[in-house]
Short mmCIF file of C-alpha atoms in Angstrom, two decimals:
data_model
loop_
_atom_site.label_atom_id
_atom_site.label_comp_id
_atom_site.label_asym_id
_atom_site.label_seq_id
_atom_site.Cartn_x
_atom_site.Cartn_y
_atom_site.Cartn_z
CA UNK A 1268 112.72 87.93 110.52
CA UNK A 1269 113.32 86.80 106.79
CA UNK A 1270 116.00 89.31 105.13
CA UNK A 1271 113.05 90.19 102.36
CA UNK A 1272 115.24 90.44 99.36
CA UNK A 1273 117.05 87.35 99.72
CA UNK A 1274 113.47 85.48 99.76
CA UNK A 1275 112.09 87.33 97.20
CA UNK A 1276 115.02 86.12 95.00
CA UNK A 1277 114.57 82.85 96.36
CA UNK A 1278 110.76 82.85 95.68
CA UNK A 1279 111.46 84.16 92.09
CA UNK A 1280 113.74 81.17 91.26
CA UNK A 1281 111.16 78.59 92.42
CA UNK A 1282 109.86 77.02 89.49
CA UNK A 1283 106.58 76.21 91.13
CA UNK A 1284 106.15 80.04 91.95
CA UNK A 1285 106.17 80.75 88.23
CA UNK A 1286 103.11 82.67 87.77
CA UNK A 1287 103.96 84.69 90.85
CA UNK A 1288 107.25 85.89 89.17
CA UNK A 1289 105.64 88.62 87.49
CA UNK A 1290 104.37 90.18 90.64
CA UNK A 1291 107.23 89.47 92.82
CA UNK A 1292 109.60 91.58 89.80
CA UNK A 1293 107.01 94.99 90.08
CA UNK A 1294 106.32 94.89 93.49
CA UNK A 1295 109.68 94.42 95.56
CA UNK A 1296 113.32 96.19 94.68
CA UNK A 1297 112.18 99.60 94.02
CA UNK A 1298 112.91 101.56 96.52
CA UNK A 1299 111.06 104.75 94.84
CA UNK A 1300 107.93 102.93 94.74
CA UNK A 1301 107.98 101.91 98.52
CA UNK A 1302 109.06 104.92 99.36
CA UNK A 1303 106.02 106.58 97.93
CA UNK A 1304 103.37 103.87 98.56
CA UNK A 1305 104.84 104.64 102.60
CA UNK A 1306 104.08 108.52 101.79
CA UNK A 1307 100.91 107.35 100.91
CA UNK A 1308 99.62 105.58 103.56
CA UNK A 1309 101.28 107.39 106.57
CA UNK A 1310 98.09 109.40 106.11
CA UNK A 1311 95.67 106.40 106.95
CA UNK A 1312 98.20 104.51 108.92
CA UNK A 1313 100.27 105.01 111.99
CA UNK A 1314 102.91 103.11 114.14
CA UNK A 1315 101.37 100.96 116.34
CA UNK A 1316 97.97 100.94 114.09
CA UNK A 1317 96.24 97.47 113.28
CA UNK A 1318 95.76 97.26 109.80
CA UNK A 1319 93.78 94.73 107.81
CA UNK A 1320 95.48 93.46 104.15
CA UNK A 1321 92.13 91.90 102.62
CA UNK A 1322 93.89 90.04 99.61
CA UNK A 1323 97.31 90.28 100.47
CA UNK A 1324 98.65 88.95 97.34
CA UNK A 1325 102.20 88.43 97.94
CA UNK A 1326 102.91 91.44 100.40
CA UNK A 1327 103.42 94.63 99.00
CA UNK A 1328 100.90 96.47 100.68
CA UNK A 1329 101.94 94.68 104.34
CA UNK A 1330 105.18 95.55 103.78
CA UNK A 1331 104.17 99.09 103.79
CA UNK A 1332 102.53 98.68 106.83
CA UNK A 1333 104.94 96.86 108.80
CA UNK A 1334 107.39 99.59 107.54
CA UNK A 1335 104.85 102.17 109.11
CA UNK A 1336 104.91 100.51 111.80
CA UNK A 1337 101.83 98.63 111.99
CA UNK A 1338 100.68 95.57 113.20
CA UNK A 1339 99.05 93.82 110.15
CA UNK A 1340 96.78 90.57 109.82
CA UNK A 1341 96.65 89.68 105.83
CA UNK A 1342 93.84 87.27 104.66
CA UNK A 1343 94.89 85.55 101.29
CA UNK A 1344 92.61 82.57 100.15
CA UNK A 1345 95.39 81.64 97.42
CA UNK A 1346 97.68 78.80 98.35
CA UNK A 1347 100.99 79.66 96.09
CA UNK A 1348 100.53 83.29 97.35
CA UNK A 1349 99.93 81.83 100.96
CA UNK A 1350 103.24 80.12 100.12
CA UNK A 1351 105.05 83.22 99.63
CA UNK A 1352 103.75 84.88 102.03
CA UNK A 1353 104.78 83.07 104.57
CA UNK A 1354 108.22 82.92 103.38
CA UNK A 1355 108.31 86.84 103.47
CA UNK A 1356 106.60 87.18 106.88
CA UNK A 1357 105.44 84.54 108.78
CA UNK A 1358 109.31 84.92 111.12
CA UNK A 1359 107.59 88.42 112.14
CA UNK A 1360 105.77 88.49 115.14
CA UNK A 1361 103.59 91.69 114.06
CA UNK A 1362 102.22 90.17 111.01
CA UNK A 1363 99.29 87.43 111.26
CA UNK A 1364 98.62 85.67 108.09
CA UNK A 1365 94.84 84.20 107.54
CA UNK A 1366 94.60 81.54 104.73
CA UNK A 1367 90.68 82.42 103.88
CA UNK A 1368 88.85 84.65 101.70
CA UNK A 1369 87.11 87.28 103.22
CA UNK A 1370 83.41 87.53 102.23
CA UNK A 1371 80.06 88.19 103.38
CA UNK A 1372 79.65 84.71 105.68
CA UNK A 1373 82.36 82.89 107.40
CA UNK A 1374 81.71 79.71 105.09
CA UNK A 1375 84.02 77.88 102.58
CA UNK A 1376 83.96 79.36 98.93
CA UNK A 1377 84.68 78.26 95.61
CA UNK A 1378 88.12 79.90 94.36
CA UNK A 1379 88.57 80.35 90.80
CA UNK A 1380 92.41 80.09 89.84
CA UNK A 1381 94.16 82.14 86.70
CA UNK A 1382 97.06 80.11 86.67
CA UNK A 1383 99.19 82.65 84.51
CA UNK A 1384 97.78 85.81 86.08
CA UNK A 1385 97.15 84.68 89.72
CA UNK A 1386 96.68 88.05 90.38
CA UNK A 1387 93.24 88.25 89.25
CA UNK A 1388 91.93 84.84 90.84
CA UNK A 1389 88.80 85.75 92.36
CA UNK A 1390 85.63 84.07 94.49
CA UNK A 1391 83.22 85.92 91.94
CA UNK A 1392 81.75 84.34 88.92
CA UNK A 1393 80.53 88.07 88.16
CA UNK A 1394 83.91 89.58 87.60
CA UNK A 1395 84.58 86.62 85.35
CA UNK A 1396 81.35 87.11 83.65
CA UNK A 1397 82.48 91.18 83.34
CA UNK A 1398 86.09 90.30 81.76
CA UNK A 1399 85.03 88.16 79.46
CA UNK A 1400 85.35 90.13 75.98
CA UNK A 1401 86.38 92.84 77.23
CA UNK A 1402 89.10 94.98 76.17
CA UNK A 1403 92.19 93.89 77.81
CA UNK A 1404 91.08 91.28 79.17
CA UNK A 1405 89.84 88.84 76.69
CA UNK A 1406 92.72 86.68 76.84
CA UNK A 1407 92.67 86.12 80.54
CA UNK A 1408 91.63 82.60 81.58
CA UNK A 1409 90.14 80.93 85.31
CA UNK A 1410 91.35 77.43 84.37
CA UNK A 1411 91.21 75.70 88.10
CA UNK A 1412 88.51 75.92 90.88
CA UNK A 1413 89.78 75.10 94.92
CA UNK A 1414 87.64 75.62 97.61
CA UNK A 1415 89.12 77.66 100.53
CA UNK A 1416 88.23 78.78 104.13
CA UNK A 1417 85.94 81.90 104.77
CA UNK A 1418 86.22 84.55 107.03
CA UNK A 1419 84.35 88.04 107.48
CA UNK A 1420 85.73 91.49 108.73
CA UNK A 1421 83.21 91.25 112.08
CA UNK A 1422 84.82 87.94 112.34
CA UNK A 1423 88.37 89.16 111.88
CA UNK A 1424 87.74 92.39 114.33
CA UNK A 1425 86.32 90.18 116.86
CA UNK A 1426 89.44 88.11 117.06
CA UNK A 1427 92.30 91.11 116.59
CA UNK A 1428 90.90 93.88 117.24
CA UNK A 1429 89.60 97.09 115.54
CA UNK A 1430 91.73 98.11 112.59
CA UNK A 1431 92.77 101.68 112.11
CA UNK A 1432 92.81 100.83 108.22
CA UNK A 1433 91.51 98.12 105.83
CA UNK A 1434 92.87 97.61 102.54
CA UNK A 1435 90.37 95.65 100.58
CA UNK A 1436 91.34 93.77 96.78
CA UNK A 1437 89.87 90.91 96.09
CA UNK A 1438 88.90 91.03 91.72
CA UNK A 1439 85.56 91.75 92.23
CA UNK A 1440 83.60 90.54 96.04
CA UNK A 1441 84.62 93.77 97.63
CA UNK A 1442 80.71 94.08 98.17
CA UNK A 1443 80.45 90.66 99.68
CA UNK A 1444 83.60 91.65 102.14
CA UNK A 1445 81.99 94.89 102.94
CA UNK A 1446 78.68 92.78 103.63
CA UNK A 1447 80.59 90.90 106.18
CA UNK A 1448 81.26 94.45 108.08
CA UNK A 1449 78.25 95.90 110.23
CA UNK A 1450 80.31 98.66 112.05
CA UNK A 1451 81.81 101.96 110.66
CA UNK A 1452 85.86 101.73 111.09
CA UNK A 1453 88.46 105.10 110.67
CA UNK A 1454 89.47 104.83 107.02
CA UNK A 1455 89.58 102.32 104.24
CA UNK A 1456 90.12 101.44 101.05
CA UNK A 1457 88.05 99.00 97.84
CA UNK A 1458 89.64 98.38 94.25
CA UNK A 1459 87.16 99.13 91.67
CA UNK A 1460 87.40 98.01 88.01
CA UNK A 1461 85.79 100.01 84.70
CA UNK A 1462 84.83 96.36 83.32
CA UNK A 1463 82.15 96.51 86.22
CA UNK A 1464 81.64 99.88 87.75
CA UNK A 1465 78.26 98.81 89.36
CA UNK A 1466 79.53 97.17 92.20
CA UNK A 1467 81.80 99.95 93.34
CA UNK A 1468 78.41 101.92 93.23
CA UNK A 1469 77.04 99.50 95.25
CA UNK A 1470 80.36 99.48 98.08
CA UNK A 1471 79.61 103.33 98.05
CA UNK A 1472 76.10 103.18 99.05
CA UNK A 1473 76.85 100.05 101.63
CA UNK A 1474 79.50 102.29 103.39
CA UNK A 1475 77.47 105.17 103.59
CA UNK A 1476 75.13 102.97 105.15
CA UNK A 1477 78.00 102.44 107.70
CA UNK A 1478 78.63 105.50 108.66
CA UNK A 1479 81.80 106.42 106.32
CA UNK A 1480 80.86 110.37 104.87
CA UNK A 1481 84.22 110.61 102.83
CA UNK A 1482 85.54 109.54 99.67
CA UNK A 1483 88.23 109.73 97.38
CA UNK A 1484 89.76 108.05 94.67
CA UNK A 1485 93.25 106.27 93.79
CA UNK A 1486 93.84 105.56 89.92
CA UNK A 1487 95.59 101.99 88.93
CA UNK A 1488 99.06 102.25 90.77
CA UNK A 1489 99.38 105.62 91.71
CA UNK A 1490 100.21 106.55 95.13
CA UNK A 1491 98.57 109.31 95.04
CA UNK A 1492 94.28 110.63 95.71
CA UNK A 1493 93.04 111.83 92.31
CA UNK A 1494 90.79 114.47 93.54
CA UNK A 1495 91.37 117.50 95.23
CA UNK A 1496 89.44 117.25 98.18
CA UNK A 1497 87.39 114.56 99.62
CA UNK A 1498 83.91 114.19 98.13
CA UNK A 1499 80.39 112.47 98.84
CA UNK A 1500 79.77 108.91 97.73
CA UNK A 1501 77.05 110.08 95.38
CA UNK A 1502 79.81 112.76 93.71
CA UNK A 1503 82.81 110.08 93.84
CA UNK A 1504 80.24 107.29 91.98
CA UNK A 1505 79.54 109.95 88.77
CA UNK A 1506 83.22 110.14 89.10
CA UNK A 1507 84.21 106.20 88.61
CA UNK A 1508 80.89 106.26 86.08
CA UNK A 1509 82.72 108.81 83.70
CA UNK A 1510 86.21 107.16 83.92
CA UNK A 1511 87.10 105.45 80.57
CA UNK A 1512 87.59 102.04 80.27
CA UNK A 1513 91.87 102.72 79.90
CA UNK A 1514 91.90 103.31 83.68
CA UNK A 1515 91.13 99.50 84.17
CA UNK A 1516 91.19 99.81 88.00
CA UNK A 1517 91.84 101.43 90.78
CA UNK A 1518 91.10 101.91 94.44
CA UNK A 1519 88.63 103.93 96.59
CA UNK A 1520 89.07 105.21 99.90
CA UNK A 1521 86.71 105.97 102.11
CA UNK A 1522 86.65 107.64 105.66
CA UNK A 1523 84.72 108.76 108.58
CA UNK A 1524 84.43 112.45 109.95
CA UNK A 1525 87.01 113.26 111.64
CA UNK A 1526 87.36 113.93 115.13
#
């Protein structure tokens, strides 16, 4: 497998990686933060586990996973990030890498590129519509459009398996992803953002539909659940509601009973 630090550097020095820099300097080399992101998610993920990586980015999250010992399959629609991926993972056997974005049909989509923030790229002309003017944001541009494979989860489950976890960020169509799921899974989690808090609503009330009866919430980066105790969809949606608009993001996690 790829000795991960010696192609990250190699990644960071590629000029035509330059917007990934940025993201490749915060998310790998700090071995306090992977060491609590893997506190994190041992409680959602075990060795052995299959876990999904819906918007894989560049690989933070799957290299969590694969250090939990999972078997991961990330889905990333964006071809530089595809590109790095690859040159982190594709050498290990345990990790499948999906170039699509993962929606509510398995049809091609319209991808719309932030050049300097690829980051936030995103398949939803919503979240654009959200950022725009908004504090923080205002300044962040989608200057290129590529179109890129589609997948669903069904689609995904049907040719991998059933996943123990899903991790779902995709700047904005978590509701279309969670569209493309029709069966209630162990645990997983949906970024929300306070420049649209509708749609996390809406994620709420489709996974209740689903089965999933508990909720809880991660702020920005922490590693860590923000409330005490798990709660109903209906308590953790006045919850996002009341957040101010300084928390910018974070994630929900959702779960079924347990056994």
């Amino acid at each position: 497998m790829a000795d991960l630090p010696t192609a990250v550097e190699a990644l960071k020095a590629d000029p035509d990686l330059a917007g990934l820099r940025r993201s490749l300097e915060a998310y790998y080399g700090d071995p306090a933060r992977e060491a609590a992101m893997d506190a994190f998610y041992a409680r959602f993920v075990r060795p052995g586990d299959l876990v999904f990586d819906i918007g894989a980015h560049v690989g933070d999250r799957l290299g969590s996973f694969r250090r939990l010992g999972a078997r991961v399959v990330a889905v990333e629609p964006q071809p530089l990030c595809v590109r790095a991926l690859r040159a982190l993972y594709a050498d290990d056997p345990r990790v499948t890498l999906v170039e699509a974005a993962c929606g509510a049909r398995p049809d091609p989509v319209r991808l719309h590129v932030n050049s300097a923030n690829p980051t936030i790229s995103t398949v939803s002309p919503q979240f654009i519509a959200a950022a725009a003017g908004a504090d923080g944001w205002a300044h962040e541009t989608w200057d290129t459009e590529v179109e890129v494979a589609g997948t669903t989860l069904d689609t995904l489950i049907a040719a991998h398996g059933v996943p123990a976890f899903v991790k779902i960020d995709v700047e904005g169509f978590e509701e279309a992803v969670l569209a493309g799921l029709t069966r209630p899974l162990p645990a997983l989690s949906f970024e929300f953002t306070t420049i649209a808090r509708e749609p996390a609503r809406r994620c709420l009330d489709r996974l209740t539909g689903l089965g999933f009866t508990r909720f809880n919430v991660a702020l920005g980066d922490e590693m860590a659940l923000a409330l005490p105790r798990w709660r109903t969809a209906p308590e953790v949606a006045a919850y996002l509601l009341g957040l101010p608009h300084r928390t910018n993001s974070g994630d929900v996690y959702a779960a079924v009973p347990p056994s």
